[in-house]
PDB file of C-alpha atoms in Angstrom:
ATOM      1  CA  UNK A1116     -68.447  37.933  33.067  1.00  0.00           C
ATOM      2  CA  UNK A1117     -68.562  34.509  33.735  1.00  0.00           C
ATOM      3  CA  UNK A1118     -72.266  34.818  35.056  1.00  0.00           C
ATOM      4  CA  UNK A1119     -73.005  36.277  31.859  1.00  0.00           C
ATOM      5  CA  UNK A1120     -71.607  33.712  29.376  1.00  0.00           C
ATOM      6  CA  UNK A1121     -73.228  30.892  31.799  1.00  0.00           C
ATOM      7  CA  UNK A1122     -76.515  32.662  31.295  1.00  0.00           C
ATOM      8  CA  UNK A1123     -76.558  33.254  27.680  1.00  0.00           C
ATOM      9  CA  UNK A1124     -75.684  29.758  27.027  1.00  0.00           C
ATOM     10  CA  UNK A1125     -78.435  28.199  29.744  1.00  0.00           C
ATOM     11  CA  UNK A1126     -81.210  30.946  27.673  1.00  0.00           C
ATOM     12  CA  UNK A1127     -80.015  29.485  24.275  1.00  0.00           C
ATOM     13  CA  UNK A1128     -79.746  25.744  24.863  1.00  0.00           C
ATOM     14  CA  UNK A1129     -83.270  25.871  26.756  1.00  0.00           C
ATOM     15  CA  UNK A1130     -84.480  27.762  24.028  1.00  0.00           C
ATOM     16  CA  UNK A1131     -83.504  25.108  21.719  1.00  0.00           C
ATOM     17  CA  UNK A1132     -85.447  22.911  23.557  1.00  0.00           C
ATOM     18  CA  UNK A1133     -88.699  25.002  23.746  1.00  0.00           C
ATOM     19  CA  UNK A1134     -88.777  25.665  19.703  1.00  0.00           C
ATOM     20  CA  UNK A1135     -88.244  21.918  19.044  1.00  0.00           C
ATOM     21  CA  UNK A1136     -90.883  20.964  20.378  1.00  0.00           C
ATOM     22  CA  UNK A1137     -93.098  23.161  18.158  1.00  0.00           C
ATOM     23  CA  UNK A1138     -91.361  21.556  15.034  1.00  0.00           C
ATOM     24  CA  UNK A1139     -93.744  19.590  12.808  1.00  0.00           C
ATOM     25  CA  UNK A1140     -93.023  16.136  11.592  1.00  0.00           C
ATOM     26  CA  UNK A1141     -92.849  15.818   8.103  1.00  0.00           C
ATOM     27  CA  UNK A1142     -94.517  13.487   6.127  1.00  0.00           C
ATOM     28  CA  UNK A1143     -92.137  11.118   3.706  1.00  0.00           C
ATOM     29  CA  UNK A1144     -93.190  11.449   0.482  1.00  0.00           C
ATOM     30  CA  UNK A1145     -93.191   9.158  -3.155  1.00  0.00           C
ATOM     31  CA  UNK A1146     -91.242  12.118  -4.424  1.00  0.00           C
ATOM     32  CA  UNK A1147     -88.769  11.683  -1.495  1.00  0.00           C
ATOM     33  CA  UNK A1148     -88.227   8.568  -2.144  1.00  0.00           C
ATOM     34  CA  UNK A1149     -87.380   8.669  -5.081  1.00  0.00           C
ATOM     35  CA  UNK A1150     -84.950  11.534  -4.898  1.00  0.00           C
ATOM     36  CA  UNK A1151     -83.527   9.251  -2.145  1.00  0.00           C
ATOM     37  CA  UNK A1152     -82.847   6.607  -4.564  1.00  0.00           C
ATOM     38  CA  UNK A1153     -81.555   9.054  -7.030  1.00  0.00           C
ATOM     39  CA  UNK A1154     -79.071  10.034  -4.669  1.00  0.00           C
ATOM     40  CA  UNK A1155     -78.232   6.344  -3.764  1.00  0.00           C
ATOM     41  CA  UNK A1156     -77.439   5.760  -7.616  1.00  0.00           C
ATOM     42  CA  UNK A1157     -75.716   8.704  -8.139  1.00  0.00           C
ATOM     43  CA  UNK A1158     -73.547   7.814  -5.031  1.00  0.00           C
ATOM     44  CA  UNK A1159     -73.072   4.661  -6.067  1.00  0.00           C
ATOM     45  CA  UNK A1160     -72.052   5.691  -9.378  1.00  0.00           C
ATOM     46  CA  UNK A1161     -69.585   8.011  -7.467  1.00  0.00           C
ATOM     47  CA  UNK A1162     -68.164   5.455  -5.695  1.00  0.00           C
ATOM     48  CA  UNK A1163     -67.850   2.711  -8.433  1.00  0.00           C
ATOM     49  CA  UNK A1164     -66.197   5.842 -10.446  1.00  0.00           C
ATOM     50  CA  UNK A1165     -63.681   6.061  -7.810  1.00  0.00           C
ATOM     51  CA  UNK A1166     -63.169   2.415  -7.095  1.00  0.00           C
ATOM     52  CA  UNK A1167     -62.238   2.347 -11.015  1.00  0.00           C
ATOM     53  CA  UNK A1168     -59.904   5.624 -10.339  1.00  0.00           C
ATOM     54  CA  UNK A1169     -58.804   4.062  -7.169  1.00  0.00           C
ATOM     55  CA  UNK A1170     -57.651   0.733  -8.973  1.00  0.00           C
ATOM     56  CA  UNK A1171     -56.381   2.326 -11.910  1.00  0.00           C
ATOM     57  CA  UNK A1172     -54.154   4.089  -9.526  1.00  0.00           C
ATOM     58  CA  UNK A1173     -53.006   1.093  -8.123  1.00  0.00           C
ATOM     59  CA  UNK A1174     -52.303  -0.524 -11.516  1.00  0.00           C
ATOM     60  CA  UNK A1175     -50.454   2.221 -12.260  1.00  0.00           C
ATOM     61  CA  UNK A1176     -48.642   2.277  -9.155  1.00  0.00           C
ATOM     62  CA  UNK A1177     -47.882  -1.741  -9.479  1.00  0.00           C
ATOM     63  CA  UNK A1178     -46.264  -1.304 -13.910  1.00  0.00           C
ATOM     64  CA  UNK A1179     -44.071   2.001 -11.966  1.00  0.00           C
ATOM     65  CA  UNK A1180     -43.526  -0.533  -9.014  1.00  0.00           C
ATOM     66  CA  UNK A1181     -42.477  -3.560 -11.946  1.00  0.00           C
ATOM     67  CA  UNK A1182     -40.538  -1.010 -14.020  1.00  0.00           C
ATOM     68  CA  UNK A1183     -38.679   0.342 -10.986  1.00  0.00           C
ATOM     69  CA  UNK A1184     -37.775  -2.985 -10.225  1.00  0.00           C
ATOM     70  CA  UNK A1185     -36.620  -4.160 -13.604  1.00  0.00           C
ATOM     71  CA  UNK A1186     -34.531  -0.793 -13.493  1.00  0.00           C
ATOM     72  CA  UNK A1187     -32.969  -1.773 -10.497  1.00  0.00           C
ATOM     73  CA  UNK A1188     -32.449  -5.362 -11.309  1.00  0.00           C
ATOM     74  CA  UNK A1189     -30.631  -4.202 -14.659  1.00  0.00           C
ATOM     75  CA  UNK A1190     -28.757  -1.338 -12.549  1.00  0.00           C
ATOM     76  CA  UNK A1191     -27.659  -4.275 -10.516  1.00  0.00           C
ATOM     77  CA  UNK A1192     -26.138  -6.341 -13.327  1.00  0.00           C
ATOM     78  CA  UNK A1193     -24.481  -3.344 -14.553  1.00  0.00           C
ATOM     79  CA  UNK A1194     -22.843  -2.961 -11.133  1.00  0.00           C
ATOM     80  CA  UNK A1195     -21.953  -6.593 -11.035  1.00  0.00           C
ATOM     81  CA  UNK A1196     -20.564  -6.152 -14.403  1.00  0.00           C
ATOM     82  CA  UNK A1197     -18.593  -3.439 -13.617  1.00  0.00           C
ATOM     83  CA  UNK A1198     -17.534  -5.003  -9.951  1.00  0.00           C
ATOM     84  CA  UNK A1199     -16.427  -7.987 -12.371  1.00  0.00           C
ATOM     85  CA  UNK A1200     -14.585  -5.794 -15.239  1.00  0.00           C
ATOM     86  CA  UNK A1201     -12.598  -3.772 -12.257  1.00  0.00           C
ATOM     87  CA  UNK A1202     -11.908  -7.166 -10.349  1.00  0.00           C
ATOM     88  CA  UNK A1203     -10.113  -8.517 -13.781  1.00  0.00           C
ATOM     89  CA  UNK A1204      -8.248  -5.363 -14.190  1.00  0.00           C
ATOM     90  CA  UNK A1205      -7.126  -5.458 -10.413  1.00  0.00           C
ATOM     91  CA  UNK A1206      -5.811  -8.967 -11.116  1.00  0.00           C
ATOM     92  CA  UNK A1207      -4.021  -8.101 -14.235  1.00  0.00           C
ATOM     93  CA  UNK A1208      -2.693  -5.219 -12.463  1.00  0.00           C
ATOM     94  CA  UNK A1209      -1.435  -7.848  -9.651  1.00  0.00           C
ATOM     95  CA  UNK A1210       0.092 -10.346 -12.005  1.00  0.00           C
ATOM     96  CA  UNK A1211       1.838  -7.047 -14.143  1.00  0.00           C
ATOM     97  CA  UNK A1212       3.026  -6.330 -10.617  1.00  0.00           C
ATOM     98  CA  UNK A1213       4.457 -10.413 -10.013  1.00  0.00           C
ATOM     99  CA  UNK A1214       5.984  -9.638 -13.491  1.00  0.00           C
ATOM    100  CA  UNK A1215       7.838  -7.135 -12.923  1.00  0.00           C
ATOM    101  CA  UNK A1216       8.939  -7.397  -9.709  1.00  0.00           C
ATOM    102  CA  UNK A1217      10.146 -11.355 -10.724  1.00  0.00           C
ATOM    103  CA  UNK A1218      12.169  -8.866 -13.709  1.00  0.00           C
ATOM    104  CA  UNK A1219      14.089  -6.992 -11.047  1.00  0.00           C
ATOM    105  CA  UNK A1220      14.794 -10.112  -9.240  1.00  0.00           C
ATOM    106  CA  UNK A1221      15.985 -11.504 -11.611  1.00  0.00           C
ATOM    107  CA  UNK A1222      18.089  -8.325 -12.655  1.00  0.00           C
ATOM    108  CA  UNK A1223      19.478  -8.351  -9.433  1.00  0.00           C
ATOM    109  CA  UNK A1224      20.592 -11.906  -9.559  1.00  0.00           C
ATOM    110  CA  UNK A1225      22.221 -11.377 -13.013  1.00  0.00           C
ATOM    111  CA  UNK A1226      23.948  -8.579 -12.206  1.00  0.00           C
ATOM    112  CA  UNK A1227      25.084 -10.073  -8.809  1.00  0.00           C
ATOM    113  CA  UNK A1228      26.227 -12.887 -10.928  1.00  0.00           C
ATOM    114  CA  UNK A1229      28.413 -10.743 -13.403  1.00  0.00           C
ATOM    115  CA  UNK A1230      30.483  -9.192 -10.672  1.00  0.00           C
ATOM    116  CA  UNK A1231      31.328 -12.286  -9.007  1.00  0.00           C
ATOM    117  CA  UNK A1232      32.282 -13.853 -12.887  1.00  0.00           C
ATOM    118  CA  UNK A1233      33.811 -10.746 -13.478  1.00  0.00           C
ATOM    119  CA  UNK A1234      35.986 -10.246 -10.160  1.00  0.00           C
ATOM    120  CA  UNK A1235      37.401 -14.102 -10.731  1.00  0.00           C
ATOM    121  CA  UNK A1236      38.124 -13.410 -14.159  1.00  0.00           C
ATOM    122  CA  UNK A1237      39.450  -9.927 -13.663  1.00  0.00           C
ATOM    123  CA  UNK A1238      41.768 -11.787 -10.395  1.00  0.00           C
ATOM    124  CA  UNK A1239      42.783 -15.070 -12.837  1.00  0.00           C
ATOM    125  CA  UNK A1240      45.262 -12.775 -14.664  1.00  0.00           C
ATOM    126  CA  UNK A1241      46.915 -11.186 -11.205  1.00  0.00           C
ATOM    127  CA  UNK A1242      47.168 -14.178  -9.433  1.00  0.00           C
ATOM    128  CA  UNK A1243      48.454 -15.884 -13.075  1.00  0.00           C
ATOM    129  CA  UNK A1244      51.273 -13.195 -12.875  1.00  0.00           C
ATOM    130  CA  UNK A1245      52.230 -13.155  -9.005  1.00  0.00           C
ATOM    131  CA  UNK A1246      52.445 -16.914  -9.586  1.00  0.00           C
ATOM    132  CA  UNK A1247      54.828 -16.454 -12.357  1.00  0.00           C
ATOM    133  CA  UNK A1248      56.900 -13.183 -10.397  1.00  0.00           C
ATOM    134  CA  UNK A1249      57.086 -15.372  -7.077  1.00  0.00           C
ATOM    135  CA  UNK A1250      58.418 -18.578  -9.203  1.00  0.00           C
ATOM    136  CA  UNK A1251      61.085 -15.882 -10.955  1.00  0.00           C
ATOM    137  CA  UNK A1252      61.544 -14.260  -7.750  1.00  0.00           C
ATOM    138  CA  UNK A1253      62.825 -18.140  -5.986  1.00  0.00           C
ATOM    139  CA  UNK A1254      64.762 -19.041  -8.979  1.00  0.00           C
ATOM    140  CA  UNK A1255      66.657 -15.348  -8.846  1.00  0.00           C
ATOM    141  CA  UNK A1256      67.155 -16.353  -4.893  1.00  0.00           C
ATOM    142  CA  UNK A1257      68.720 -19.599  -5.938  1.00  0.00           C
ATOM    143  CA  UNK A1258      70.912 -18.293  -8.045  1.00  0.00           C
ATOM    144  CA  UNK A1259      71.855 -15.380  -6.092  1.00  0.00           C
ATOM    145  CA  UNK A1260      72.365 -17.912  -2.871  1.00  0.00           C
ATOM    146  CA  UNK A1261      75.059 -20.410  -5.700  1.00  0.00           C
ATOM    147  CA  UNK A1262      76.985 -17.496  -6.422  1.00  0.00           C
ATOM    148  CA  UNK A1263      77.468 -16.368  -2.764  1.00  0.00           C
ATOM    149  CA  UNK A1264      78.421 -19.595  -2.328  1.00  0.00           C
ATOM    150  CA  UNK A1265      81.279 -19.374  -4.965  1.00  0.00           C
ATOM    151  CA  UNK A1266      82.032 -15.910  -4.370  1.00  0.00           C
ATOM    152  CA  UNK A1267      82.859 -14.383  -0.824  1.00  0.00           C
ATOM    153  CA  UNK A1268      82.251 -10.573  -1.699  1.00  0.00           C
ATOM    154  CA  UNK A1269      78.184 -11.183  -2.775  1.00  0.00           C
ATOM    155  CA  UNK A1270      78.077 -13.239   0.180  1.00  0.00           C
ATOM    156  CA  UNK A1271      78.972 -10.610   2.108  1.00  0.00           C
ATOM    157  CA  UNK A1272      76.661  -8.060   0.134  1.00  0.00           C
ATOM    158  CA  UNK A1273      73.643 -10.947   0.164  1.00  0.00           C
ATOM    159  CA  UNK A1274      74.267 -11.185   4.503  1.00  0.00           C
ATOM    160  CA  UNK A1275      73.694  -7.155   4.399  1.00  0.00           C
ATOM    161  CA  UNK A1276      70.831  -7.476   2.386  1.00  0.00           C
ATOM    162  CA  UNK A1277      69.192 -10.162   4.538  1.00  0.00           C
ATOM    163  CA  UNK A1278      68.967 -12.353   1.619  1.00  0.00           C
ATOM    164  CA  UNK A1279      71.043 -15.401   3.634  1.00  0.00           C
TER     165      UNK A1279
END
């Protein structure tokens, strides 16, 4: 098979060579050349045609390149905007927070306050009164303590008492 396909291709390529050498040279012509020339302006044309489509393109492509930028610049500011407008309500939220939390210090401390005023004013009265009781209390004793001395019987009841 191999053989085969090695032979056809050897009988067509020296065929090739055989024919061409019967081929006739052709004479260039006026009519040629200017069909040549034709088809040199036409190309030309062509290709000035799409130079103009080429560069349109890339004008277009540069105004969508500027207008994507602008868009992206003014997306930006809107961003920094909005970075700014949440960074003042974070702070506002912060001092609301020192606010407040200075309020329930402060609640604390007044209410702290209030017992301890309350508890010495609540206590003046009691200790007012034991004051007073231990004062009657010393001047009963005295007098209890002349009588024994006078009389012999409360003497006797004041020794079982364990008040002399």
């Amino acid at each position: 098979m191999k053989k085969l396909t090695t032979i056809i291709v050897s009988v067509i390529a020296f065929s090739g060579l055989y024919f061409s050498s019967y081929a006739k040279e052709i004479p260039y012509t006026e009519d040629d050349r200017e069909r040549l020339i034709r088809v040199e302006v036409k190309l030309e044309e062509g290709l000035k045609g799409s130079n103009q489509r080429i560069e349109g393109l890339e004008k277009r492509i540069e105004e969508g390149e500027r207008s994507l930028n602008q868009r992206i610049e003014g997306l930006e500011k809107r961003i920094e905007g909005v970075e700014r407008s949440l960074n003042q309500r974070i702070d506002g939220l912060q001092n609301l927070l020192y606010i407040v939390i200075g309020a329930i210090i402060a609640q604390i401390i007044g209410v702290v306050g209030f017992v301890l005023w309350d508890r010495r004013t609540a206590l003046e009265p009691a200790i007012k009164k034991n004051k007073e009781l231990e004062e009657r209390q010393n001047r009963v004793e005295k007098i209890v303590k002349e009588i024994a001395i006078r009389n012999p019987e409360v003497a006797e009841i004041c020794k079982n008492l364990g008040l002399l």
